[in-house]
Amino acid sequence: MASVKPSVPSGTRDFSPAEMAKRNFIFDTIKGVFRKYGYQQIETPTMEKLSTLTGKYGDEGDKLIFKVLNSGDYLVKADVKQLEDRNSNLLTSSISEKALRYDLTVPFARYVVQHQNEITFPFKRFQVQPVWRADKPQKGRYREFYQCDADVVGSKSLLNEAEFVMIYDEALSLLGLKDFTIKINNRKILSGIAQVIDKYDSIIDLTVAIDKLDKIGLDGVIKELLERGFTEADIDKLKPVILLEGSNDEKLQKLREALATSEIGLAGCDELETVFNYLQYTPLKKATLELDITLARGLNYYTGAIFEVKTNEVAMGSIGGGGRYDDLTGMFGLKGLTGAGISFGADRIYDVLEELNLFPASAVEGTKALIICFDASGETFALPLLQKLRNAGINAELYPAGAKLKKQMDYANNKQIPYTILIGSEEMQTGLLAFKDMESGVQEKLSAEDILTRLGA
RNA sequence: GUAGGUAUAGCUCAGUUGGUUAGAGCAUCGGUUUGUGGUACCGAGGGUCGUCGGUUCGAGCCCGAUUACUUACCCCA
């Protein structure tokens, strides 16, 4: 049999022990903060019914859903006409009924509707699981990646929005970031702007264009707006709003003036002001909260607040985002439930922490002590000590089989084990073991009890 | 979907205008050293040069196709 060169599908990755330790540091920190704020963890299946997912992410999104082929002889049940026509799109529905989860929000909505009688509202849940997208991978963009979501359904209160800001602030501060900006905007303000220039129907084009301000600059935005059918007069009205400056309060003030004729726009201003007010009572640790009118985000289902988080320490896309979406569960037949949520981009946070060298040494909790025997006769002597170490909560190993010392030492070095305990005939006779600090090379004769003490037991 | 780039040892990559037997570093294994690792030295294993076809006396190198990977755009986290 020809051997196949081992590799993983593009856009997916293996994670080494060292990487997993760092990833778990991120996940554990974020989960801890979620729990602290009263969010409870759920998980949903890797696969959802295809019908649950289709139509929720727009036409582009539907194409990016990984479909799972039906079990058994799926072609028997395939639609003959579509098969002959080579019509992949239509054929899909007759050969695939399941698909990989595309995000955590839609499965969550399904969960809420399905379990509505068991849930006490407002329901605060968090979820940390991988999602899959059949996208073309590129830098910082994978076909399998993790989302860390916290959402609350069944509460219109803007306290939730304020709490999201606090969660971002606390979690990212705990991860070691020192300078990051939580950008906040409100979909209603964007609607108001579109209303004021009388282009309410073109709100998507409007937001897609101004969202790119920091990427392509004002001239680029103007060009894009012109291409999308906006007039010079529209743009003249837009400019002062897009280029707002000053403190959040000053921006709000100017916005109220600009949006005076738009009821919905003013409602958005009111909401933002309420959130800002709440946050006056809970000072932020490291985050800067910034009202950013150009923040639109691609997701069109946001109806109120919109969040995006960026680090100011390295050049990197957003490391978190979220917002409020009314009628989250409406697509599954449960009307009138509002939801709001945030998400942490764990993979990007990883890159940021790596670049800034912010992973603490404690994140890598490997073996602390390796017992090395000169020959197999030391093994039975070593076992009781090994158990004592482990009972004391010290990660410890006994090198299996009687390998040469060099090999055992190399093993300790490669695994970055800081201490070795050497056992030979002399040690077994005297009961004093060779305790070696692998970094300094210093070796001492210590009793088992002293070794336990030295290792902090 | 659009447009580029790359493909040679387990990994990272050299390889001259096309010319004998395919190169290095790292990694692995063994030895110098049978009670002591990191450093050093010596040695070994490991390749259908992505695949198929073409040009040529001769192709890792030139041409075409194909596949995989990768980068940017659209979009997204």
Coordinates of C-alpha atoms (C1' of nucleotides) in Angstrom, one line a residue:
Chain A
M1 CA 0.0 0.0 0.0
A2 CA 1.4 3.4 -1.0
S3 CA 2.0 5.5 2.1
V4 CA 0.1 8.8 2.1
K5 CA 1.9 11.8 3.3
P6 CA 0.3 12.7 6.6
S7 CA -1.4 16.1 6.7
V8 CA -4.5 17.8 7.9
P9 CA -7.1 19.5 5.7
S10 CA -6.2 23.0 4.8
G11 CA -7.5 25.5 7.3
T12 CA -7.3 23.1 10.2
R13 CA -4.6 22.7 12.7
D14 CA -3.0 20.3 15.2
F15 CA -2.2 21.7 18.6
S16 CA 0.9 20.6 20.3
P17 CA 1.1 20.2 24.1
A18 CA 2.8 23.6 24.5
E19 CA 0.1 25.2 22.3
M20 CA -2.7 23.5 24.2
A21 CA -1.3 24.7 27.5
K22 CA -1.4 28.3 26.2
R23 CA -4.8 27.9 24.6
N24 CA -6.2 26.5 27.8
F25 CA -4.9 29.5 29.7
I26 CA -7.0 31.7 27.4
F27 CA -10.1 29.5 27.5
D28 CA -9.9 29.0 31.3
T29 CA -9.5 32.7 31.9
I30 CA -12.4 33.7 29.7
K31 CA -14.6 30.9 31.1
G32 CA -13.8 32.0 34.6
V33 CA -14.9 35.5 33.9
F34 CA -18.1 34.3 32.2
R35 CA -18.9 32.2 35.3
K36 CA -18.1 35.1 37.6
Y37 CA -20.8 37.1 35.8
G38 CA -23.4 34.4 36.2
Y39 CA -23.2 32.8 32.8
Q40 CA -23.7 29.0 32.6
Q41 CA -22.0 26.7 30.1
I42 CA -23.8 24.7 27.5
E43 CA -22.6 22.7 24.6
T44 CA -24.5 21.8 21.4
P45 CA -23.7 19.1 18.9
T46 CA -21.0 19.4 16.3
M47 CA -23.7 18.7 13.7
E48 CA -27.0 20.5 13.4
K49 CA -29.7 19.7 11.0
L50 CA -29.0 21.4 7.7
S51 CA -32.4 23.0 7.8
T52 CA -31.6 24.6 11.1
L53 CA -28.6 26.4 9.6
T54 CA -29.6 27.3 6.1
G55 CA -31.0 30.7 5.5
K56 CA -29.6 32.2 8.7
Y57 CA -26.3 33.6 7.4
G58 CA -27.3 35.0 4.0
D59 CA -26.6 33.6 0.6
E60 CA -22.8 33.9 1.1
G61 CA -23.0 32.3 4.5
D62 CA -25.0 29.3 3.2
K63 CA -22.3 28.5 0.7
L64 CA -19.8 28.3 3.6
I65 CA -21.6 25.7 5.6
F66 CA -19.9 22.3 5.6
K67 CA -22.5 19.8 4.7
V68 CA -22.4 16.2 5.8
L69 CA -23.3 13.5 3.4
N70 CA -26.2 11.2 4.4
S71 CA -25.3 7.8 5.7
G72 CA -25.8 4.7 3.6
D73 CA -26.4 4.7 -0.1
Y74 CA -27.2 8.3 -0.3
L75 CA -27.4 8.4 -4.1
V76 CA -30.4 6.0 -4.1
K77 CA -32.5 8.7 -2.5
A78 CA -30.9 11.5 -4.6
D79 CA -33.2 13.6 -6.8
V80 CA -32.7 11.9 -10.2
K81 CA -33.3 15.0 -12.2
Q82 CA -31.0 17.2 -10.3
L83 CA -28.4 14.5 -10.4
E84 CA -28.6 14.4 -14.2
D85 CA -28.5 18.1 -14.4
R86 CA -25.4 18.3 -12.3
N87 CA -27.2 20.8 -10.1
S88 CA -25.1 20.8 -7.0
N89 CA -27.1 23.4 -5.1
L90 CA -30.4 21.7 -5.4
L91 CA -29.0 18.2 -5.2
T92 CA -27.6 19.0 -1.8
S93 CA -31.0 18.9 -0.1
S94 CA -31.6 15.4 -1.2
I95 CA -28.2 13.9 -0.2
S96 CA -27.4 15.9 2.9
E97 CA -29.5 16.5 6.0
K98 CA -26.8 17.5 8.5
A99 CA -24.1 20.1 8.6
L100 CA -21.3 21.2 10.8
R101 CA -22.0 24.1 13.2
Y102 CA -21.2 27.4 11.5
D103 CA -21.3 29.6 14.6
L104 CA -22.6 29.3 18.2
T105 CA -25.4 31.8 18.0
V106 CA -27.9 30.0 15.7
P107 CA -27.5 26.6 17.6
F108 CA -28.0 28.6 20.8
A109 CA -31.2 30.1 19.4
R110 CA -32.4 26.6 18.5
Y111 CA -31.5 25.4 22.0
V112 CA -33.5 28.2 23.6
V113 CA -36.6 27.5 21.6
Q114 CA -36.3 23.7 22.0
H115 CA -35.8 23.9 25.8
Q116 CA -37.9 27.0 26.4
N117 CA -39.9 25.3 29.1
E118 CA -36.8 24.3 31.1
I119 CA -35.1 27.7 30.9
T120 CA -35.5 30.5 33.5
F121 CA -35.3 33.9 31.8
P122 CA -33.2 35.9 31.5
F123 CA -31.0 33.0 30.4
K124 CA -27.3 33.7 30.5
R125 CA -25.2 31.1 28.8
F126 CA -21.7 30.8 27.6
Q127 CA -20.3 28.3 25.1
V128 CA -16.8 27.5 24.0
Q129 CA -16.7 25.2 21.0
P130 CA -15.2 25.0 17.6
V131 CA -17.1 26.1 14.5
W132 CA -16.5 25.3 10.8
R133 CA -16.6 27.3 7.7
A134 CA -16.0 26.0 4.2
D135 CA -14.1 29.2 3.4
K136 CA -10.8 29.6 1.6
P137 CA -8.3 29.8 4.4
Q138 CA -5.7 32.6 4.7
K139 CA -3.7 34.3 7.3
G140 CA -5.6 34.4 10.6
R141 CA -8.6 32.7 9.0
Y142 CA -9.3 29.0 9.5
R143 CA -11.9 26.5 8.4
E144 CA -12.0 25.2 12.0
F145 CA -11.7 27.7 14.8
Y146 CA -13.0 28.3 18.3
Q147 CA -15.6 30.8 19.4
C148 CA -16.1 31.8 23.0
D149 CA -19.6 33.3 23.2
A150 CA -21.6 34.7 26.1
D151 CA -25.2 35.6 25.4
V152 CA -28.2 36.6 27.4
V153 CA -31.7 36.1 26.1
G154 CA -34.9 37.4 27.5
S155 CA -33.7 40.7 28.9
K156 CA -34.0 44.1 27.2
S157 CA -32.1 45.8 30.0
L158 CA -29.1 47.8 28.9
L159 CA -27.4 46.6 32.1
N160 CA -26.4 43.6 29.9
E161 CA -24.6 45.8 27.5
A162 CA -22.8 47.5 30.3
E163 CA -21.9 44.1 31.7
F164 CA -20.4 43.0 28.4
V165 CA -18.1 45.9 28.5
M166 CA -17.1 44.9 32.0
I167 CA -16.5 41.3 30.9
Y168 CA -14.3 42.3 28.0
D169 CA -12.4 44.6 30.3
E170 CA -11.9 42.0 33.0
A171 CA -11.1 39.0 30.8
L172 CA -8.6 40.8 28.6
S173 CA -7.0 42.5 31.6
L174 CA -6.6 39.1 33.2
L175 CA -5.0 37.8 30.1
G176 CA -2.4 40.5 30.4
L177 CA -3.4 43.0 27.8
K178 CA -2.6 46.5 28.9
D179 CA -4.0 48.7 26.2
F180 CA -7.1 47.8 24.3
T181 CA -10.2 49.6 23.0
I182 CA -13.8 48.5 23.3
K183 CA -15.6 50.1 20.5
I184 CA -19.3 50.6 20.9
N185 CA -22.0 51.8 18.5
N186 CA -25.7 51.3 18.0
R187 CA -27.4 50.0 15.0
K188 CA -30.2 52.5 15.6
I189 CA -27.8 55.3 15.2
L190 CA -26.7 53.9 11.8
S191 CA -30.4 53.6 10.9
G192 CA -30.9 57.2 12.0
I193 CA -28.0 58.4 9.8
A194 CA -29.5 56.5 6.8
Q195 CA -32.8 58.1 7.6
V196 CA -31.5 61.6 7.8
I197 CA -30.0 61.4 4.3
D198 CA -33.2 59.7 3.1
K199 CA -31.5 56.5 2.2
Y200 CA -33.1 54.2 4.7
D201 CA -33.3 51.3 2.2
S202 CA -29.6 51.5 1.5
I203 CA -28.5 51.1 5.1
I204 CA -26.5 48.0 4.3
D205 CA -24.5 49.6 1.6
L206 CA -24.0 52.6 3.9
T207 CA -22.7 50.6 6.8
V208 CA -20.5 48.3 4.7
A209 CA -18.8 51.4 3.2
I210 CA -18.3 53.5 6.4
D211 CA -17.1 50.4 8.3
K212 CA -14.0 50.5 6.1
L213 CA -13.0 54.0 7.2
D214 CA -9.9 53.1 9.2
K215 CA -8.9 50.7 6.4
I216 CA -9.3 52.7 3.2
G217 CA -9.6 56.2 4.6
L218 CA -12.2 58.9 4.0
D219 CA -11.5 59.1 0.2
G220 CA -11.9 55.4 -0.1
V221 CA -15.2 55.5 1.7
I222 CA -16.5 58.3 -0.5
K223 CA -15.5 56.5 -3.6
E224 CA -17.3 53.4 -2.4
L225 CA -20.4 55.3 -1.5
L226 CA -20.5 56.9 -4.9
E227 CA -20.2 53.5 -6.5
R228 CA -23.0 52.3 -4.4
G229 CA -25.4 55.0 -5.6
F230 CA -25.0 57.7 -3.0
T231 CA -24.8 61.4 -4.2
E232 CA -22.4 64.1 -3.4
A233 CA -25.1 65.8 -1.4
D234 CA -25.6 62.7 0.7
I235 CA -21.9 62.5 1.4
D236 CA -21.7 66.1 2.4
K237 CA -24.3 65.4 5.0
L238 CA -22.5 62.2 6.1
K239 CA -19.1 63.6 6.4
P240 CA -19.5 65.5 9.8
V241 CA -21.1 62.4 11.3
I242 CA -18.4 60.0 10.0
L243 CA -15.6 62.2 11.2
L244 CA -17.0 62.8 14.7
E245 CA -14.3 63.6 17.2
G246 CA -14.0 64.3 20.9
S247 CA -15.0 62.5 24.0
N248 CA -17.9 60.0 24.0
D249 CA -20.2 62.6 25.6
E250 CA -19.2 65.2 23.0
K251 CA -19.8 62.7 20.2
L252 CA -23.2 61.9 21.6
Q253 CA -24.1 65.5 21.8
K254 CA -23.2 66.2 18.2
L255 CA -25.0 63.0 17.1
R256 CA -28.2 64.2 18.8
E257 CA -28.0 67.4 16.8
A258 CA -27.3 65.6 13.5
L259 CA -30.0 63.0 14.1
A260 CA -32.6 65.5 15.5
T261 CA -35.2 64.5 12.9
S262 CA -34.7 60.8 13.3
E263 CA -36.7 59.2 16.1
I264 CA -34.8 55.9 15.8
G265 CA -31.5 57.7 15.7
L266 CA -32.2 59.5 18.9
A267 CA -33.4 56.2 20.5
G268 CA -29.9 54.9 19.7
C269 CA -28.3 57.8 21.4
D270 CA -30.4 57.3 24.5
E271 CA -29.4 53.7 24.7
L272 CA -25.7 54.5 24.4
E273 CA -26.0 57.2 27.0
T274 CA -27.7 54.7 29.4
V275 CA -24.8 52.3 28.9
F276 CA -22.2 55.0 29.5
N277 CA -24.1 56.0 32.7
Y278 CA -24.1 52.5 34.1
L279 CA -20.4 52.3 33.5
Q280 CA -19.6 55.4 35.4
Y281 CA -20.3 53.4 38.6
T282 CA -17.9 50.6 37.7
P283 CA -14.5 51.9 36.6
L284 CA -12.8 49.9 33.9
K285 CA -9.4 48.3 34.5
K286 CA -7.4 48.6 31.3
A287 CA -10.0 49.1 28.6
T288 CA -10.8 52.3 26.8
L289 CA -14.4 52.6 25.8
E290 CA -14.9 54.5 22.6
L291 CA -18.0 55.4 20.7
D292 CA -17.2 54.7 17.1
I293 CA -19.8 55.6 14.6
T294 CA -18.0 53.7 11.8
L295 CA -18.4 50.5 13.6
A296 CA -20.9 48.5 11.6
R297 CA -19.8 44.9 11.5
G298 CA -21.0 42.6 8.8
L299 CA -23.6 40.9 10.8
N300 CA -26.9 42.4 9.7
Y301 CA -29.0 40.9 12.5
Y302 CA -27.8 43.3 15.1
T303 CA -30.5 45.7 16.1
G304 CA -29.1 47.7 19.0
A305 CA -25.6 47.9 20.5
I306 CA -22.7 46.8 18.5
F307 CA -19.3 45.9 20.0
E308 CA -15.8 45.4 18.7
V309 CA -12.6 45.0 20.6
K310 CA -9.1 45.9 19.4
T311 CA -5.8 45.8 21.0
N312 CA -3.6 48.9 20.6
E313 CA -0.4 47.0 21.4
V314 CA 0.0 45.1 18.1
A315 CA -1.5 45.4 14.7
M316 CA -4.3 42.9 14.6
G317 CA -7.9 42.7 13.5
S318 CA -10.6 42.6 16.1
I319 CA -10.2 40.2 18.9
G320 CA -13.8 40.3 20.0
G321 CA -17.2 41.5 18.9
G322 CA -20.9 41.3 19.6
G323 CA -24.1 43.2 20.0
R324 CA -27.8 43.0 20.5
Y325 CA -30.2 41.2 18.2
D326 CA -33.9 41.5 18.8
D327 CA -35.9 38.5 17.8
L328 CA -33.1 36.0 18.0
T329 CA -35.4 33.1 18.3
G330 CA -38.1 34.3 15.9
M331 CA -36.6 32.2 13.1
F332 CA -37.5 29.1 15.2
G333 CA -41.0 30.3 15.9
L334 CA -40.5 31.8 19.4
K335 CA -41.3 35.5 19.0
G336 CA -40.5 38.4 21.3
L337 CA -37.3 37.2 22.8
T338 CA -34.4 39.7 22.6
G339 CA -30.9 38.6 22.9
A340 CA -27.5 40.2 23.3
G341 CA -24.1 38.6 23.3
I342 CA -20.4 38.9 22.8
S343 CA -17.7 36.7 21.4
F344 CA -13.9 36.4 22.1
G345 CA -11.7 35.6 19.1
A346 CA -9.5 33.0 20.9
D347 CA -7.2 32.3 18.0
R348 CA -6.4 36.0 17.5
I349 CA -5.9 36.6 21.2
Y350 CA -3.4 33.7 21.1
D351 CA -1.4 35.5 18.4
V352 CA -1.5 38.7 20.4
L353 CA -0.4 37.2 23.6
E354 CA 2.3 35.3 21.8
E355 CA 3.6 38.4 20.1
L356 CA 3.6 40.4 23.3
N357 CA 5.1 37.4 25.2
L358 CA 2.3 37.5 27.8
F359 CA 1.8 33.8 28.4
P360 CA 2.7 33.2 32.1
A361 CA 5.2 30.5 32.9
S362 CA 2.4 28.9 34.9
A363 CA 0.4 28.4 31.8
V364 CA 2.6 25.5 30.9
E365 CA 2.0 23.0 33.7
G366 CA 4.3 20.2 32.8
T367 CA 6.0 17.6 34.8
K368 CA 7.9 19.1 37.7
A369 CA 10.1 16.1 38.7
L370 CA 11.4 13.1 36.8
I371 CA 12.7 10.1 38.7
I372 CA 15.6 8.5 36.9
C373 CA 16.8 5.0 37.7
F374 CA 20.3 3.7 36.8
D375 CA 18.8 0.3 36.3
A376 CA 15.5 -1.6 36.6
S377 CA 16.2 -2.5 40.2
G378 CA 15.5 1.1 41.3
E379 CA 11.9 1.0 39.9
T380 CA 10.3 -0.6 43.0
F381 CA 12.3 1.7 45.2
A382 CA 11.0 4.7 43.1
L383 CA 7.3 3.8 43.1
P384 CA 6.5 4.8 46.7
L385 CA 8.3 8.1 46.2
L386 CA 6.5 8.7 42.9
Q387 CA 3.2 8.2 44.6
K388 CA 4.1 10.5 47.5
L389 CA 5.0 13.2 45.0
R390 CA 1.8 12.8 43.1
N391 CA -0.3 12.7 46.3
A392 CA 1.3 16.0 47.2
G393 CA 0.0 17.5 44.0
I394 CA 3.4 17.5 42.3
N395 CA 3.4 16.4 38.6
A396 CA 5.9 13.6 38.6
E397 CA 7.0 10.8 36.3
L398 CA 9.2 7.8 36.6
Y399 CA 11.1 7.1 33.3
P400 CA 10.0 3.7 32.1
A401 CA 12.4 0.9 31.5
G402 CA 16.1 1.0 32.1
A403 CA 17.3 3.4 29.5
K404 CA 20.7 5.0 29.6
L405 CA 21.2 8.0 31.7
K406 CA 21.8 10.3 28.7
K407 CA 18.5 9.3 27.2
Q408 CA 16.6 9.9 30.5
M409 CA 18.4 13.3 30.9
D410 CA 17.5 14.3 27.4
Y411 CA 13.9 13.4 28.1
A412 CA 13.9 15.7 31.0
N413 CA 15.5 18.5 29.0
N414 CA 13.2 18.1 26.1
K415 CA 10.1 18.2 28.3
Q416 CA 11.6 21.1 30.3
I417 CA 11.3 19.2 33.5
P418 CA 13.0 21.3 36.1
Y419 CA 14.1 18.6 38.6
T420 CA 15.3 15.1 38.4
I421 CA 15.7 12.5 41.1
L422 CA 18.4 9.9 40.5
I423 CA 18.2 6.5 42.1
G424 CA 21.1 4.0 42.0
S425 CA 22.4 1.3 44.3
E426 CA 24.2 3.9 46.6
E427 CA 21.0 5.9 46.9
M428 CA 18.9 2.9 47.8
Q429 CA 21.4 1.9 50.5
T430 CA 21.7 5.3 52.2
G431 CA 18.2 6.5 51.5
L432 CA 19.7 9.8 50.4
L433 CA 18.7 10.5 46.8
A434 CA 20.4 12.6 44.2
F435 CA 18.2 15.6 43.7
K436 CA 19.2 17.6 40.7
D437 CA 18.3 21.1 39.5
M438 CA 18.3 20.6 35.8
E439 CA 18.8 24.3 35.0
S440 CA 21.7 25.1 37.3
G441 CA 23.1 21.5 37.3
V442 CA 23.4 21.6 41.1
Q443 CA 23.0 18.2 42.7
E444 CA 22.3 17.4 46.3
K445 CA 21.8 14.3 48.4
L446 CA 18.5 14.6 50.1
S447 CA 16.0 12.3 51.9
A448 CA 12.7 11.7 50.3
E449 CA 11.1 13.9 52.9
D450 CA 13.4 16.8 52.1
I451 CA 12.8 16.4 48.4
L452 CA 9.0 16.7 49.0
T453 CA 9.6 19.9 51.0
R454 CA 11.9 21.3 48.3
L455 CA 9.3 20.7 45.7
G456 CA 6.8 22.7 47.7
A457 CA 4.7 19.8 49.0
Chain B
rG1 C1' -15.9 33.1 -6.9
rU2 C1' -11.1 36.7 -8.8
rA3 C1' -5.6 37.2 -9.1
rG4 C1' -0.6 35.9 -7.7
rG5 C1' 3.2 32.7 -5.3
rU6 C1' 5.3 28.0 -3.8
rA7 C1' 6.1 22.4 -4.3
rU8 C1' 13.6 19.0 -3.3
rA9 C1' 15.1 14.4 3.5
rG10 C1' 10.6 14.2 9.4
rC11 C1' 11.1 20.1 9.6
rU12 C1' 13.4 24.8 7.4
rC13 C1' 15.6 25.6 2.9
rA14 C1' 20.2 25.6 -0.9
rG15 C1' 20.9 23.5 -5.8
rU16 C1' 25.0 28.1 -10.9
rU17 C1' 23.8 29.0 -18.6
rG18 C1' 20.2 22.1 -18.5
rG19 C1' 25.6 18.0 -17.7
rU20 C1' 28.5 12.2 -13.9
rU21 C1' 26.5 9.4 -7.8
rA22 C1' 21.2 15.0 -4.8
rG23 C1' 23.2 19.3 -0.6
rA24 C1' 23.2 22.0 4.3
rG25 C1' 21.2 23.2 9.0
rC26 C1' 17.8 21.4 12.6
rA27 C1' 15.5 16.8 14.3
rU28 C1' 16.1 11.3 15.1
rC29 C1' 19.4 7.1 16.2
rG30 C1' 24.4 5.4 17.5
rG31 C1' 29.4 6.5 19.4
rU32 C1' 33.5 9.5 22.0
rU33 C1' 31.6 8.7 28.0
rU34 C1' 28.7 1.2 31.3
rG35 C1' 26.8 6.8 37.9
rU36 C1' 25.0 12.3 35.1
rG37 C1' 21.9 15.9 30.5
rG38 C1' 22.4 21.0 27.9
rU39 C1' 28.2 22.4 24.9
rA40 C1' 31.8 19.8 21.6
rC41 C1' 33.5 16.1 18.1
rC42 C1' 32.7 11.5 15.0
rG43 C1' 29.2 8.4 12.5
rA44 C1' 24.4 6.4 10.6
rG45 C1' 19.6 6.1 8.7
rG46 C1' 16.3 8.9 5.8
rG47 C1' 14.8 11.4 -1.4
rU48 C1' 10.5 8.1 -7.7
rC49 C1' 13.0 16.3 -6.6
rG50 C1' 4.1 16.9 -5.8
rU51 C1' 1.8 14.1 -10.3
rC52 C1' 1.3 13.4 -15.6
rG53 C1' 3.0 14.7 -20.3
rG54 C1' 6.3 17.6 -23.7
rU55 C1' 11.3 19.7 -25.5
rU56 C1' 16.4 17.6 -25.3
rC57 C1' 21.8 13.2 -26.5
rG58 C1' 20.6 14.5 -21.3
rA59 C1' 15.5 17.7 -16.9
rG60 C1' 15.5 19.0 -9.8
rC61 C1' 16.3 23.2 -13.4
rC62 C1' 12.9 24.8 -19.6
rC63 C1' 7.4 24.3 -21.5
rG64 C1' 2.1 22.6 -20.8
rA65 C1' -1.5 20.4 -17.8
rU66 C1' -3.1 18.7 -13.1
rU67 C1' -3.2 18.4 -7.8
rA68 C1' -1.9 20.3 -3.1
rC69 C1' -0.4 24.2 -0.1
rU70 C1' -0.2 29.4 0.5
rU71 C1' -1.0 35.0 0.0
rA72 C1' -4.2 39.1 -1.4
rC73 C1' -9.3 40.8 -3.0
rC74 C1' -14.8 39.9 -2.0
rC75 C1' -16.7 38.4 2.7
rC76 C1' -15.9 37.1 7.5
rA77 C1' -14.0 35.7 13.3

